[in-house]
Amino acid sequence: MNGLFFALLGASIATALAGFGSAKGVGSAAQTAMGVLSEDSSKFGKMLVLTLLPGTQGLYGFIVGFLILVNCGVLGGNLPSAGQGLAYLGASLAIGIGGMVSGFAQGRAAVSGIAMSAKDDKNFSKAMVSITLVEIYALLSFIVSLLVVITVPNINV
């Protein structure tokens, strides 16, 4: 039995869960930003930046999912063994779960940062730093997933 099913499941999990976290985070931030913009449309640029930050998790999940598809024979590469397919599935869990949770958390931080910046433009950089701190955990999840995905074709399981 080859591991194509597990690899495809992994690509789906990485993309769907991280995308779900980003969609929820960006959606929450966008709602808050719309309220600010209804009062002062000159803050559009700053609100856009703060709203976009929770969207990176979905991008990380997409990259991992795409690399799995490239490596597992769907978009190139060879069909994975069952062990390799399970390794792809395991790799996807790091960015899938990590991306989803950090997307939720970064969205909540963005909502607070937008509210803080709305009151005083001087708070924008403080909001950026606080929101970006959450990004570190999405990056750690992404790096672990990425390292496993690029290693799987070289392992014999």
PDB file of N, CA, C and O in Angstrom, residues 11 15 60-73 75-76 88 142 145-147 149-150 153:
ATOM      1  N   ALA A  11      -1.960  17.146   3.213  1.00  0.00           N
ATOM      2  CA  ALA A  11      -2.012  18.410   2.453  1.00  0.00           C
ATOM      3  C   ALA A  11      -3.317  19.140   2.729  1.00  0.00           C
ATOM      4  O   ALA A  11      -3.333  20.369   2.883  1.00  0.00           O
ATOM      5  N   THR A  15      -3.631  22.837   4.799  1.00  0.00           N
ATOM      6  CA  THR A  15      -4.255  23.970   4.119  1.00  0.00           C
ATOM      7  C   THR A  15      -5.551  24.400   4.803  1.00  0.00           C
ATOM      8  O   THR A  15      -5.771  25.589   5.033  1.00  0.00           O
ATOM      9  N   TYR A  60       1.152  29.898   5.094  1.00  0.00           N
ATOM     10  CA  TYR A  60       2.083  28.852   5.529  1.00  0.00           C
ATOM     11  C   TYR A  60       1.468  27.462   5.303  1.00  0.00           C
ATOM     12  O   TYR A  60       2.147  26.543   4.848  1.00  0.00           O
ATOM     13  N   GLY A  61       0.208  27.303   5.652  1.00  0.00           N
ATOM     14  CA  GLY A  61      -0.467  26.020   5.431  1.00  0.00           C
ATOM     15  C   GLY A  61      -0.546  25.665   3.964  1.00  0.00           C
ATOM     16  O   GLY A  61      -0.349  24.508   3.572  1.00  0.00           O
ATOM     17  N   PHE A  62      -0.806  26.655   3.120  1.00  0.00           N
ATOM     18  CA  PHE A  62      -0.859  26.423   1.669  1.00  0.00           C
ATOM     19  C   PHE A  62       0.500  25.964   1.151  1.00  0.00           C
ATOM     20  O   PHE A  62       0.573  25.036   0.341  1.00  0.00           O
ATOM     21  N   ILE A  63       1.574  26.604   1.604  1.00  0.00           N
ATOM     22  CA  ILE A  63       2.917  26.227   1.138  1.00  0.00           C
ATOM     23  C   ILE A  63       3.227  24.777   1.510  1.00  0.00           C
ATOM     24  O   ILE A  63       3.709  23.999   0.684  1.00  0.00           O
ATOM     25  N   VAL A  64       2.932  24.404   2.739  1.00  0.00           N
ATOM     26  CA  VAL A  64       3.181  23.027   3.177  1.00  0.00           C
ATOM     27  C   VAL A  64       2.318  22.062   2.360  1.00  0.00           C
ATOM     28  O   VAL A  64       2.806  21.034   1.869  1.00  0.00           O
ATOM     29  N   GLY A  65       1.040  22.368   2.188  1.00  0.00           N
ATOM     30  CA  GLY A  65       0.160  21.515   1.389  1.00  0.00           C
ATOM     31  C   GLY A  65       0.646  21.375  -0.044  1.00  0.00           C
ATOM     32  O   GLY A  65       0.660  20.280  -0.617  1.00  0.00           O
ATOM     33  N   PHE A  66       1.080  22.470  -0.636  1.00  0.00           N
ATOM     34  CA  PHE A  66       1.584  22.459  -2.011  1.00  0.00           C
ATOM     35  C   PHE A  66       2.842  21.596  -2.116  1.00  0.00           C
ATOM     36  O   PHE A  66       2.980  20.790  -3.043  1.00  0.00           O
ATOM     37  N   LEU A  67       3.757  21.744  -1.165  1.00  0.00           N
ATOM     38  CA  LEU A  67       4.981  20.945  -1.205  1.00  0.00           C
ATOM     39  C   LEU A  67       4.693  19.457  -1.037  1.00  0.00           C
ATOM     40  O   LEU A  67       5.358  18.611  -1.650  1.00  0.00           O
ATOM     41  N   ILE A  68       3.714  19.122  -0.222  1.00  0.00           N
ATOM     42  CA  ILE A  68       3.327  17.715  -0.096  1.00  0.00           C
ATOM     43  C   ILE A  68       2.810  17.207  -1.436  1.00  0.00           C
ATOM     44  O   ILE A  68       3.193  16.121  -1.886  1.00  0.00           O
ATOM     45  N   LEU A  69       1.961  17.988  -2.102  1.00  0.00           N
ATOM     46  CA  LEU A  69       1.429  17.575  -3.407  1.00  0.00           C
ATOM     47  C   LEU A  69       2.541  17.412  -4.440  1.00  0.00           C
ATOM     48  O   LEU A  69       2.511  16.492  -5.258  1.00  0.00           O
ATOM     49  N   VAL A  70       3.526  18.291  -4.398  1.00  0.00           N
ATOM     50  CA  VAL A  70       4.648  18.198  -5.329  1.00  0.00           C
ATOM     51  C   VAL A  70       5.462  16.934  -5.045  1.00  0.00           C
ATOM     52  O   VAL A  70       5.852  16.224  -5.974  1.00  0.00           O
ATOM     53  N   ASN A  71       5.698  16.651  -3.769  1.00  0.00           N
ATOM     54  CA  ASN A  71       6.550  15.513  -3.407  1.00  0.00           C
ATOM     55  C   ASN A  71       5.872  14.160  -3.550  1.00  0.00           C
ATOM     56  O   ASN A  71       6.553  13.152  -3.689  1.00  0.00           O
ATOM     57  N   CYS A  72       4.549  14.098  -3.476  1.00  0.00           N
ATOM     58  CA  CYS A  72       3.887  12.792  -3.375  1.00  0.00           C
ATOM     59  C   CYS A  72       3.340  12.254  -4.695  1.00  0.00           C
ATOM     60  O   CYS A  72       2.592  11.302  -4.696  1.00  0.00           O
ATOM     61  N   GLY A  73       3.705  12.852  -5.807  1.00  0.00           N
ATOM     62  CA  GLY A  73       3.303  12.297  -7.087  1.00  0.00           C
ATOM     63  C   GLY A  73       2.098  12.949  -7.714  1.00  0.00           C
ATOM     64  O   GLY A  73       1.738  12.630  -8.844  1.00  0.00           O
ATOM     65  N   LEU A  75       1.702  16.400  -8.195  1.00  0.00           N
ATOM     66  CA  LEU A  75       2.242  17.467  -9.041  1.00  0.00           C
ATOM     67  C   LEU A  75       3.698  17.197  -9.414  1.00  0.00           C
ATOM     68  O   LEU A  75       4.444  18.106  -9.727  1.00  0.00           O
ATOM     69  N   GLY A  76       4.120  15.974  -9.341  1.00  0.00           N
ATOM     70  CA  GLY A  76       5.502  15.580  -9.607  1.00  0.00           C
ATOM     71  C   GLY A  76       5.938  14.618  -8.530  1.00  0.00           C
ATOM     72  O   GLY A  76       5.153  14.196  -7.692  1.00  0.00           O
ATOM     73  N   TYR A  88       4.098  12.677   6.097  1.00  0.00           N
ATOM     74  CA  TYR A  88       3.480  13.895   5.543  1.00  0.00           C
ATOM     75  C   TYR A  88       2.274  14.315   6.380  1.00  0.00           C
ATOM     76  O   TYR A  88       2.076  15.494   6.662  1.00  0.00           O
ATOM     77  N   PHE A 142       5.336  26.333  11.142  1.00  0.00           N
ATOM     78  CA  PHE A 142       5.639  26.260   9.708  1.00  0.00           C
ATOM     79  C   PHE A 142       7.016  25.643   9.475  1.00  0.00           C
ATOM     80  O   PHE A 142       7.185  24.773   8.618  1.00  0.00           O
ATOM     81  N   SER A 145       6.967  21.864  10.118  1.00  0.00           N
ATOM     82  CA  SER A 145       6.289  21.185   9.009  1.00  0.00           C
ATOM     83  C   SER A 145       7.152  21.174   7.760  1.00  0.00           C
ATOM     84  O   SER A 145       7.284  20.154   7.077  1.00  0.00           O
ATOM     85  N   LEU A 146       7.740  22.306   7.445  1.00  0.00           N
ATOM     86  CA  LEU A 146       8.566  22.430   6.248  1.00  0.00           C
ATOM     87  C   LEU A 146       9.771  21.497   6.307  1.00  0.00           C
ATOM     88  O   LEU A 146      10.079  20.807   5.326  1.00  0.00           O
ATOM     89  N   LEU A 147      10.446  21.451   7.444  1.00  0.00           N
ATOM     90  CA  LEU A 147      11.618  20.584   7.584  1.00  0.00           C
ATOM     91  C   LEU A 147      11.249  19.109   7.410  1.00  0.00           C
ATOM     92  O   LEU A 147      11.977  18.344   6.770  1.00  0.00           O
ATOM     93  N   VAL A 149       8.578  17.923   5.727  1.00  0.00           N
ATOM     94  CA  VAL A 149       8.135  17.698   4.347  1.00  0.00           C
ATOM     95  C   VAL A 149       9.319  17.587   3.398  1.00  0.00           C
ATOM     96  O   VAL A 149       9.332  16.733   2.506  1.00  0.00           O
ATOM     97  N   ILE A 150      10.333  18.415   3.574  1.00  0.00           N
ATOM     98  CA  ILE A 150      11.468  18.334   2.650  1.00  0.00           C
ATOM     99  C   ILE A 150      12.378  17.152   2.961  1.00  0.00           C
ATOM    100  O   ILE A 150      13.158  16.727   2.114  1.00  0.00           O
ATOM    101  N   PRO A 153      11.017  12.678   1.427  1.00  0.00           N
ATOM    102  CA  PRO A 153      11.433  11.902   0.251  1.00  0.00           C
ATOM    103  C   PRO A 153      12.752  11.169   0.443  1.00  0.00           C
ATOM    104  O   PRO A 153      13.026  10.191  -0.248  1.00  0.00           O
TER     105      PRO A 153
END
